[in-house]
Coordinates of C-alpha atoms in Angstrom, one line a residue:
Chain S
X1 CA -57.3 -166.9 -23.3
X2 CA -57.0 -168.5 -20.1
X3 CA -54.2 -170.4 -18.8
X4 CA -54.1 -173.7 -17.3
X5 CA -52.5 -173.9 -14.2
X6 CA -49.6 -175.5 -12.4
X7 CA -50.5 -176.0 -8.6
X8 CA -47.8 -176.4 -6.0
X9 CA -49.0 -178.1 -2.4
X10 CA -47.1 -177.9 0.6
X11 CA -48.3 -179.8 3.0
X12 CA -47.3 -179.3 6.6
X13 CA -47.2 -181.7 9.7
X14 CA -46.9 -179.9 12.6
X15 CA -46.1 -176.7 11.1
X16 CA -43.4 -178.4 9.6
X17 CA -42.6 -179.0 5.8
X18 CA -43.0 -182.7 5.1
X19 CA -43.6 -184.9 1.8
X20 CA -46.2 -187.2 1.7
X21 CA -46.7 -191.1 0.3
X22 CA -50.2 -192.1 0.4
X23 CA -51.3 -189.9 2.4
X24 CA -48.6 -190.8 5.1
X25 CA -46.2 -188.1 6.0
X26 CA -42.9 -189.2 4.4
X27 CA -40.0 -187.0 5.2
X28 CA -40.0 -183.5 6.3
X29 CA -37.6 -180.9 3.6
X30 CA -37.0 -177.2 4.1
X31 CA -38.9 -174.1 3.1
X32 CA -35.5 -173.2 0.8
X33 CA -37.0 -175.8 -1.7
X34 CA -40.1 -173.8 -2.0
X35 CA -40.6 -171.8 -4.7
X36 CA -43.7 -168.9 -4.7
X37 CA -42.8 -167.3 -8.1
X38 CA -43.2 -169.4 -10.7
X39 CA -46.3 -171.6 -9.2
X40 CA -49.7 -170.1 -10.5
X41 CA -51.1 -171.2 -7.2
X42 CA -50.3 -172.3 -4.0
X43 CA -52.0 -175.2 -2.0
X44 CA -51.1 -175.4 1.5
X45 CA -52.5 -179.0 3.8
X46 CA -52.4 -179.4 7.0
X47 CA -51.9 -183.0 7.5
X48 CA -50.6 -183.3 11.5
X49 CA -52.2 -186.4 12.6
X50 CA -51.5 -186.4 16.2
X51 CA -53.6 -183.4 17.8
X52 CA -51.6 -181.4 20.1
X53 CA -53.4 -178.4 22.0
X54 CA -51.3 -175.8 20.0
X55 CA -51.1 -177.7 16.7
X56 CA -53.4 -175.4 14.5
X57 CA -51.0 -172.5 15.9
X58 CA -47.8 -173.9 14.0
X59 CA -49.5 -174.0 10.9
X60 CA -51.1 -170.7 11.2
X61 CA -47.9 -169.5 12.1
X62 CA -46.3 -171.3 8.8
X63 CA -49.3 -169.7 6.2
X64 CA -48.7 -165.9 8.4
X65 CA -44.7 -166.5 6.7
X66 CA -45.8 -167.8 3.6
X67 CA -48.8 -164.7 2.9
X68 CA -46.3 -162.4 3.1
X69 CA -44.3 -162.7 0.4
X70 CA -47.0 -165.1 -1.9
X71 CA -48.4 -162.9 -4.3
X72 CA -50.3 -165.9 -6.1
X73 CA -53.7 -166.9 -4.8
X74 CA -53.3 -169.3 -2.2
X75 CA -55.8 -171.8 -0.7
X76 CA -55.5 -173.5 2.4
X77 CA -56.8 -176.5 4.2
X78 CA -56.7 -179.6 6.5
X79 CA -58.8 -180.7 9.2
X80 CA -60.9 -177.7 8.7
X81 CA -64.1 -178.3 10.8
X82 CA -66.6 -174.7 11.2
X83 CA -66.7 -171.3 9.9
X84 CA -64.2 -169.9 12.4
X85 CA -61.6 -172.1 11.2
X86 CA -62.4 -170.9 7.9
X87 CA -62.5 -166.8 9.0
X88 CA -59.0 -167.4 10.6
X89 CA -57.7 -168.7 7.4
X90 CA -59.0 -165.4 5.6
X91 CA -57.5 -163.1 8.2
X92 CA -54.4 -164.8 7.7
X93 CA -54.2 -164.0 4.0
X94 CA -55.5 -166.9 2.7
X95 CA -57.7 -166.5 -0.5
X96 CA -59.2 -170.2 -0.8
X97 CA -60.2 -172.7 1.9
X98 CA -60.1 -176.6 0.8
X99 CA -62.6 -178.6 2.8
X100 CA -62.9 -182.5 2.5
X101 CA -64.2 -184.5 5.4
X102 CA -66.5 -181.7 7.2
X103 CA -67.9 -181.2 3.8
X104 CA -68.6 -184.6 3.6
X105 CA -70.1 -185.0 6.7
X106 CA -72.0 -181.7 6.4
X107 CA -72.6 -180.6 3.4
X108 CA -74.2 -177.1 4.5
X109 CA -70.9 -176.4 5.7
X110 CA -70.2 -175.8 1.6
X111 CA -72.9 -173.4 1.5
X112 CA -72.4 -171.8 4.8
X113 CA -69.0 -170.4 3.6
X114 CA -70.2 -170.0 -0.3
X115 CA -72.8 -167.9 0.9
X116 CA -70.3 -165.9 3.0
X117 CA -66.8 -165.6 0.6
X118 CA -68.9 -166.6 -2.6
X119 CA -68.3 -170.2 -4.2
X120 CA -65.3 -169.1 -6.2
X121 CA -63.7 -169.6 -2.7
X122 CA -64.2 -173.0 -1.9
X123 CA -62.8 -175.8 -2.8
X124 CA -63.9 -179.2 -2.5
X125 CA -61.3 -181.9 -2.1
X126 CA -62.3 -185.5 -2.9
X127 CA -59.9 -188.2 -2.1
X128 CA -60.4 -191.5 -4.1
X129 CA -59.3 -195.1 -4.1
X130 CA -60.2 -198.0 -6.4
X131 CA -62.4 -200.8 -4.9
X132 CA -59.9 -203.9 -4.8
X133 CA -62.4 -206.1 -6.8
X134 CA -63.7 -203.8 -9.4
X135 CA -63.0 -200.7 -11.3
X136 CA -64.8 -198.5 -9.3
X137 CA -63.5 -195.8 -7.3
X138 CA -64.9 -194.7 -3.8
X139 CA -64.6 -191.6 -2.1
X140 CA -62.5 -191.5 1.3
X141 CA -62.4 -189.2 3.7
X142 CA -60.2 -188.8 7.2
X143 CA -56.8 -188.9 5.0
X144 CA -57.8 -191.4 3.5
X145 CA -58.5 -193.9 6.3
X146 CA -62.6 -194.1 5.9
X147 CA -64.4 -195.2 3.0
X148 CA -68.0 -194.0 2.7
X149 CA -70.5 -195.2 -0.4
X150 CA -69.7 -192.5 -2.7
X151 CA -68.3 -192.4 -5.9
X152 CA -66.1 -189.5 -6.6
X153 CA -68.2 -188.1 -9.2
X154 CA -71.5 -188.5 -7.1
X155 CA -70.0 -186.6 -4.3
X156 CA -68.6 -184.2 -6.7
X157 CA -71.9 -183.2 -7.8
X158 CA -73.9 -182.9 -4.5
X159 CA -70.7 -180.7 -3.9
X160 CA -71.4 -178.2 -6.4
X161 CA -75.1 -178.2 -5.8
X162 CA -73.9 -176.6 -2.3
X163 CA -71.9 -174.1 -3.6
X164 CA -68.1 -175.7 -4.2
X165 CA -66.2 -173.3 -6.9
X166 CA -63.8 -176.1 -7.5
X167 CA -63.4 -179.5 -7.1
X168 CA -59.4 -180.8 -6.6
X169 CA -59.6 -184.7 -7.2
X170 CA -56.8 -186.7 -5.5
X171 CA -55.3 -190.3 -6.4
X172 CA -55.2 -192.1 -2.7
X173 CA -52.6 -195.0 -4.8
X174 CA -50.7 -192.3 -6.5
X175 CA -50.1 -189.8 -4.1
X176 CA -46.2 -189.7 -4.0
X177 CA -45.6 -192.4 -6.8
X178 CA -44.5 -190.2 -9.3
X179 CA -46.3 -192.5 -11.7
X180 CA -48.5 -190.1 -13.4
X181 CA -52.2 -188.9 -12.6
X182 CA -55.1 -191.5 -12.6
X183 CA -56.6 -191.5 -15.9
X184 CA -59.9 -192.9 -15.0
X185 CA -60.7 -190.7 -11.7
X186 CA -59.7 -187.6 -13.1
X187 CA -61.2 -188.0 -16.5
X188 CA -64.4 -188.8 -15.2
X189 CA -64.6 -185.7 -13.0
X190 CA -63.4 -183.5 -15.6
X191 CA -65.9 -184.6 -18.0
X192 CA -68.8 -184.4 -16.3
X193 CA -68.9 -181.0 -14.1
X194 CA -69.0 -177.6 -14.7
X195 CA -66.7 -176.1 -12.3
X196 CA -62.8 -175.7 -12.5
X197 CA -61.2 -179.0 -11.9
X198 CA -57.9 -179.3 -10.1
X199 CA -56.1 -183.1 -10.5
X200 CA -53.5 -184.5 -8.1
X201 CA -51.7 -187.3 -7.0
X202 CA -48.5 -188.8 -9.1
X203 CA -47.2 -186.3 -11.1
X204 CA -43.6 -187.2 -11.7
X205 CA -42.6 -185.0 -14.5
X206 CA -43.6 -183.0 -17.4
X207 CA -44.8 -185.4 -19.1
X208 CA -47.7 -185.8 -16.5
X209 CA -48.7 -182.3 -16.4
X210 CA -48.9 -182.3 -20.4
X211 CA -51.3 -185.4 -19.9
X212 CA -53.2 -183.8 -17.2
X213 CA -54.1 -180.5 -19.7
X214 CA -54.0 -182.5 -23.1
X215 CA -55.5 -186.2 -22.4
X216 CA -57.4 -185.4 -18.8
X217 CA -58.5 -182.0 -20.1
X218 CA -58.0 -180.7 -16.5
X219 CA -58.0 -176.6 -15.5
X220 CA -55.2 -177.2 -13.1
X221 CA -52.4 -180.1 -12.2
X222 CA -51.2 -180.2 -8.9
X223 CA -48.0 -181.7 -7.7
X224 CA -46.2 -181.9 -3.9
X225 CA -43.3 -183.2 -5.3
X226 CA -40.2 -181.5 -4.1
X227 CA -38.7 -181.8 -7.1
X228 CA -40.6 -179.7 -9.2
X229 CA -40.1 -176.8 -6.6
X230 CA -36.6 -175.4 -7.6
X231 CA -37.0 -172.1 -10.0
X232 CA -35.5 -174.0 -12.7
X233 CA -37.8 -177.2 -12.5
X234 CA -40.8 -175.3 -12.5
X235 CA -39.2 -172.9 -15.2
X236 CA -38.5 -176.1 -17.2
X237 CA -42.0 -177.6 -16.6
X238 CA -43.5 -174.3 -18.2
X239 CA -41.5 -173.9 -21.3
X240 CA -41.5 -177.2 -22.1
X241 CA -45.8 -177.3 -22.0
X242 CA -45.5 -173.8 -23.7
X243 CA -43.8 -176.0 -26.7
X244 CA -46.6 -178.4 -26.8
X245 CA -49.3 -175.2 -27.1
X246 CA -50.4 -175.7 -23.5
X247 CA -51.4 -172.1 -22.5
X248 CA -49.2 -171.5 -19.5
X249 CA -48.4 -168.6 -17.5
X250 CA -44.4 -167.5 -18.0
Chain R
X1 CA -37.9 -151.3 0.2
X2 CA -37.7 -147.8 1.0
X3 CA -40.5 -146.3 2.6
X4 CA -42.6 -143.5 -0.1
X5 CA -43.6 -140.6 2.8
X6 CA -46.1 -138.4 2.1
X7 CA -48.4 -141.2 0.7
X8 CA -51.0 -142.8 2.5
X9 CA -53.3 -145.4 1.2
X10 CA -56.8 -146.6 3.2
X11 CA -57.4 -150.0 2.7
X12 CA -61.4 -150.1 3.6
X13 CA -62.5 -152.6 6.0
X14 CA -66.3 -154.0 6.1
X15 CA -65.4 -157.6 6.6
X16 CA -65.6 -158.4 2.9
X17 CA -62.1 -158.8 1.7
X18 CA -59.0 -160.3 1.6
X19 CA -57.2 -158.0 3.2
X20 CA -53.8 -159.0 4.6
X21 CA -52.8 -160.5 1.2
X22 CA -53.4 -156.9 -0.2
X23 CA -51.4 -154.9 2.6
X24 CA -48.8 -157.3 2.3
X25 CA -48.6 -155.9 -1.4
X26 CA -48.8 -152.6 -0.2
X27 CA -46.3 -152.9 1.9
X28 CA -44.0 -154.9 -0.4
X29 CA -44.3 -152.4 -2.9
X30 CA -43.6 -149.7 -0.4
X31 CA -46.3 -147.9 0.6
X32 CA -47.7 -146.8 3.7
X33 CA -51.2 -148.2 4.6
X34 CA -53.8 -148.1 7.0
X35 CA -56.8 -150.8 7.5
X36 CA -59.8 -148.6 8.7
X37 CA -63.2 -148.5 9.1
X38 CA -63.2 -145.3 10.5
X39 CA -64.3 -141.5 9.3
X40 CA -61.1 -140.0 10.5
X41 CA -59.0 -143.2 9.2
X42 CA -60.2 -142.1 5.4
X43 CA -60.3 -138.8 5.9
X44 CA -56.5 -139.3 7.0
X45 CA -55.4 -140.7 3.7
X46 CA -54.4 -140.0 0.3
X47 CA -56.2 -142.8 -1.7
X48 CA -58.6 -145.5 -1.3
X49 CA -58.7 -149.4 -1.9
X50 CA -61.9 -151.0 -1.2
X51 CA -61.3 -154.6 -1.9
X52 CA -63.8 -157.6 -2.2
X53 CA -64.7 -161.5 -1.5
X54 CA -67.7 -162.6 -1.0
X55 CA -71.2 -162.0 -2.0
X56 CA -72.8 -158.8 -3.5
X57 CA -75.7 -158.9 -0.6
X58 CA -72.8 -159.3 2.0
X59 CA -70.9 -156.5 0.7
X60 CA -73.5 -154.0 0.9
X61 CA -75.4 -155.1 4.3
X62 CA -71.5 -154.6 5.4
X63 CA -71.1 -151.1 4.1
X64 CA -74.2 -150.8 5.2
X65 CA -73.7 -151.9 8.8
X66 CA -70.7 -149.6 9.5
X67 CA -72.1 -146.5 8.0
X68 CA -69.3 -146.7 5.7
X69 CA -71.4 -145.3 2.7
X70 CA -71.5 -141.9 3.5
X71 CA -67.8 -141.3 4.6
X72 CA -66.4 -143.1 0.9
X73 CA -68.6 -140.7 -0.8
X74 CA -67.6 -137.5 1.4
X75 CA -63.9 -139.1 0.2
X76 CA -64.8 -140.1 -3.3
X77 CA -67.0 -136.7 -4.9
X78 CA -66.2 -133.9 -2.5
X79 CA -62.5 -134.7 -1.3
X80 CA -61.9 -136.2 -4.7
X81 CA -59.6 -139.2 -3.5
X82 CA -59.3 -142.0 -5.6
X83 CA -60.4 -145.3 -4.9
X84 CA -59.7 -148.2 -6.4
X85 CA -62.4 -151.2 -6.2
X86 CA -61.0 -154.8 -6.7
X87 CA -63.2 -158.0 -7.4
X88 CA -66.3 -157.5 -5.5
X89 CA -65.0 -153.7 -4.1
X90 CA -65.2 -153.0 -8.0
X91 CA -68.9 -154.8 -8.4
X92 CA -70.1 -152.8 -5.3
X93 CA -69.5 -149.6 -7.3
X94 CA -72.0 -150.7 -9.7
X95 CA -76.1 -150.3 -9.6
X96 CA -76.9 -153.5 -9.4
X97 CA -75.9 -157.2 -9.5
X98 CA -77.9 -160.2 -10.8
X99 CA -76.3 -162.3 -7.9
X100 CA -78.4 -160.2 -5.3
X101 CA -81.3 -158.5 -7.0
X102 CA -82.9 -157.1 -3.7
X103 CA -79.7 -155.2 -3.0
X104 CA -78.8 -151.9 -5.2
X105 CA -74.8 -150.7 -5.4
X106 CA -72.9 -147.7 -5.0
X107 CA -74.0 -146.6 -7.9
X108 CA -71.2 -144.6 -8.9
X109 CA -70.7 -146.0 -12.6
X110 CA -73.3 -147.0 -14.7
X111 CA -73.5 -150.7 -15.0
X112 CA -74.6 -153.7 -14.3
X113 CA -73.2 -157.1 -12.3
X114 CA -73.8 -160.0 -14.5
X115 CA -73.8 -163.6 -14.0
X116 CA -71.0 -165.3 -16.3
X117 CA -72.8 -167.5 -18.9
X118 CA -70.6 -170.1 -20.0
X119 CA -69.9 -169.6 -24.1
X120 CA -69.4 -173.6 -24.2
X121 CA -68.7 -176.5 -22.2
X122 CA -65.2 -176.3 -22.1
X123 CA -65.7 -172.8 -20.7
X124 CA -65.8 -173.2 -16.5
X125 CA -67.6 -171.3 -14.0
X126 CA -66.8 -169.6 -11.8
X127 CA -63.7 -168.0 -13.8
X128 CA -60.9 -168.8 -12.2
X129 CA -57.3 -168.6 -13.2
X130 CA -54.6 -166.6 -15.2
X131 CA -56.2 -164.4 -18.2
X132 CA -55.3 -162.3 -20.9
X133 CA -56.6 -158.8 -20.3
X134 CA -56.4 -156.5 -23.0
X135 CA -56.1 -152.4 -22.8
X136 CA -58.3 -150.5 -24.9
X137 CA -57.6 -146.8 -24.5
X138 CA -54.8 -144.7 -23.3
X139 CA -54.6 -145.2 -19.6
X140 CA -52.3 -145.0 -16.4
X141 CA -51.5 -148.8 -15.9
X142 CA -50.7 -149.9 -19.3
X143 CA -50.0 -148.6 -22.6
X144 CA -53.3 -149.1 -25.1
X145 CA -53.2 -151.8 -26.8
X146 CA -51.2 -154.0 -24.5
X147 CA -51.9 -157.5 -23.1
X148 CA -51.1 -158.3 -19.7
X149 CA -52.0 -161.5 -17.5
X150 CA -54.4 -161.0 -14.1
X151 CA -55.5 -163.5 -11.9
X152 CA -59.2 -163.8 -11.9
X153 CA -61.8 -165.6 -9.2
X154 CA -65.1 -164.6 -9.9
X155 CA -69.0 -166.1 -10.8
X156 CA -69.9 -162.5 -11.6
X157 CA -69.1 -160.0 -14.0
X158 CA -68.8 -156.2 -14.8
X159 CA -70.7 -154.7 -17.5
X160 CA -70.1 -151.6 -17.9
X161 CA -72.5 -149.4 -19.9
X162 CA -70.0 -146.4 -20.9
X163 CA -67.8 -147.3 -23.0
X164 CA -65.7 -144.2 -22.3
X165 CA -65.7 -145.7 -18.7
X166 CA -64.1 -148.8 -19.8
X167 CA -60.3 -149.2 -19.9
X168 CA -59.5 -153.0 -20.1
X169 CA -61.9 -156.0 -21.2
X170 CA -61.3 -159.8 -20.4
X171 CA -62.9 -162.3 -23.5
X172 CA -63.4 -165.0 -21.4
X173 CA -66.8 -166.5 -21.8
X174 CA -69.4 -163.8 -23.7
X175 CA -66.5 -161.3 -22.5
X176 CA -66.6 -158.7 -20.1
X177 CA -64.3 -155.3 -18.8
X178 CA -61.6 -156.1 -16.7
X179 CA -61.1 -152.2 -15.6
X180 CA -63.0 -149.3 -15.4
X181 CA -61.9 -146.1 -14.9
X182 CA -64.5 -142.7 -14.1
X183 CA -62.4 -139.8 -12.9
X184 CA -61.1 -140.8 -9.9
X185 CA -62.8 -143.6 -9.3
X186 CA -61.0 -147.1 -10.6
X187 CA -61.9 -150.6 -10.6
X188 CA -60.5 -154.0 -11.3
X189 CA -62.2 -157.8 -11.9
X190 CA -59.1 -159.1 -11.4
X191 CA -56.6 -159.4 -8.4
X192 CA -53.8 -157.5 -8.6
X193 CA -52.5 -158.3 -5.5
X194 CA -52.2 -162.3 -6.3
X195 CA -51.2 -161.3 -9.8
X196 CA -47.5 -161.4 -9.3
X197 CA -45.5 -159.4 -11.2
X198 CA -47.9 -158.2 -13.6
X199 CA -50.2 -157.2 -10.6
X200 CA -48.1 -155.6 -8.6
X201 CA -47.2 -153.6 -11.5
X202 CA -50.8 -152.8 -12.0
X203 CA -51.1 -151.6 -8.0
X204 CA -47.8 -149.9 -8.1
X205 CA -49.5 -147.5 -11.0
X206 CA -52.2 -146.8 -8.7
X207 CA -50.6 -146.0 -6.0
X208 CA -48.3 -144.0 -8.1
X209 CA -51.3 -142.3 -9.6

């Protein structure tokens, strides 16, 4: 049967390696923490905020390095605006692209690279944050800096209607909390769409990916926490959902 | 890893696949490969990949477009290469696929591309993720009877008609064959070349073949 899935993200600034805490680039570590064998998939995020003329370069450099010896699928993404950004990231050796904001702003753009890799290679990344008076969550976009008048799941569905294969849903609050995944956002996503459902933001150990699979009921838990990088974290992480009758990849 | 001389592998390019992830297998496994689009590049090697993202429609207007049709089956029936078809390289060999019914395929095994209907609502489409892939007859890339686990990204399945033609079936959803195997022509659902160990093993057999 099929396996859930433990997703690592890297996300780069500047090229660079760097961990992240609410979206905000928190401190940079090195590519000997990574750890490309016992991930079932790879996320990779460009998140360099300043623009430099040759800033796309580093991180195509970084995903050229990483291709090479990643032989699970790997998706990329960040600040990815038109089709050509999205060809490069297929010549490179990239096998998923992860649009948020363009697709947001241009929901075509979905279907405009659906129709030309097929949907099972886009994903659609929606970045949420509760509303500080109520219990509802609203959809950002811009790393997290611009609310618009979605709610994750509305968005989430006009997504899939364009042709997204997969929707990743991201905790804005919990990103780098190590508190666990938001319940509430994730659950309500998972429950009511079709598609493979990826769910990120606070995972802090194993106990947060058994909740994700068991409780959440999601395809796939992602986490960018360093920690969980070494081979014998992520060996750890595996045998000890294997024990709870998660189906896992060893 | 030591360089195997003496074996060449074509990876086919039309624009429709992933291909540095799969040279990078290649390479890592130790083979010698060309990317080519080219007559003389095909004619020049000893087997075939054809690999595949993207749309059925895309993938034949492509072939299509850079009169690769006629050189794969100069290399495929007369020269007898093998070729090995991954994804939507394998779906191309087909007749036909529901996803773009005003195209026809290859043709080369009898079959049909279906869309995957989902068996319940836990089941997610497209299919994508590690599965179990079980062997059903005596084969070169895994014993019969054995279980092995593929990564698969798809919306579309195989279904093959011969069952003689079918050497591995996936049960995911209403179930479906995983490989196919015709003489010397061999296809995969799956990816071997983001299929890790377990993959590479599977590629390695082919390119061993």
């Amino acid at each position: 049967m099929i396996c859930k899935r433990i997703v690592s993200i890297f996300t780069y600034n500047k090229g660079c390696l760097y961990r992240t805490k609410q979206f905000e680039p928190d401190y940079p570590y090195t590519s000997s923490f990574l750890d490309c064998w016992w991930a079932d998939e790879i996320v990779a995020l460009d998140i360099t905020r300043e623009a430099p003329i040759d800033s796309k370069q580093h991180f195509y450099d970084a995903l050229e390095k990483l291709s090479k010896t990643c032989f699970v699928p790997l998706a990329a993404g960040g600040g990815i605006k038109t089709i050509e950004d999205v060809d490069k990231l297929f010549e490179l050796g990239v096998d998923k692209v992860v649009v948020n904001t363009q697709a947001i702003q241009d929901p075509q753009f979905i279907k405009k690279i659906a129709q030309k890799y097929g949907t099972q290679a886009v994903v659609v990344s929606i970045d949420a944050k509760k509303d500080c008076d109520s219990s509802r969550y609203t959809v950002y976009i811009n790393n997290g800096t611009t609310k618009t008048m979605m709610t994750p799941l509305e968005w989430a569905k006009i997504a899939i209607a364009h042709g997204a294969g997969e929707i990743m849903i991201t905790s804005i609050t919990e990103d780098g909390s190590l508190n666990g995944y938001d319940e509430a956002l994730c659950q309500e996503i998972v429950q009511n769409v079709s598609v493979p459902v990826l769910i990120s933001g606070g995972a802090g150990n194993w106990k947060h990916f058994e909740k994700g699979f068991l409780e959440i009921g999601a395809d796939a838990v992602c986490t960018s926490n360093i920690f969980h990088f070494t081979e014998a974290s992520m060996q750890n992480a595996k045998n000890f959902l294997v024990k709870k009758n998660i189906p896992i990849r060893l | 890893m030591k360089l195997r001389v003496n074996v060449k592998i074509a990876i086919i390019d039309y624009k429709c696949g992933n291909i540095a992830s799969l040279k990078n297998a290649i390479e890592y496994l130790g083979f010698d490969v060309d990317v080519t689009k080219t007559a003389s590049g095909i004619k020049a090697c000893d087997k075939l990949i054809l690999p595949g993202v993207g749309t059925f429609q895309q993938g034949m207007q492509n072939l299509q477009k850079n009169n690769l049709i006629d050189f794969l089956q100069e290399a495929v029936f007369k020269d007898k290469k093998p070729i090995l078809g991954i994804c939507l390289g394998a779906q191309l060999m087909l007749h036909k696929s529901e996803e773009s019914p005003d195209y026809k395929g290859l043709a080369w095994i009898e079959g049909s591309v279906d869309k995957i209907i989902p068996a319940d609502k836990s089941c997610r489409v497209p299919h994508v993720g590690w599965d179990s892939t079980f062997y059903c007859r005596d084969n070169q890339f895994s014993s019969k009877g054995s279980q092995e686990i593929y990564y698969y990204t798809h919306s579309y399945c195989l279904n093959i008609t011969n069952v003689r033609d079918v050497v591995a079936h996936c049960h995911y959803a209403k179930g479906f064959t995983a490989v196919f195997m015709k003489d010397n022509i061999i296809g995969c659902q799956f990816h071997p070349e983001k299929s890790q160990k377990m993959g590479l093993r599977f590629l390695k057999n082919y390119l061993e073949l």
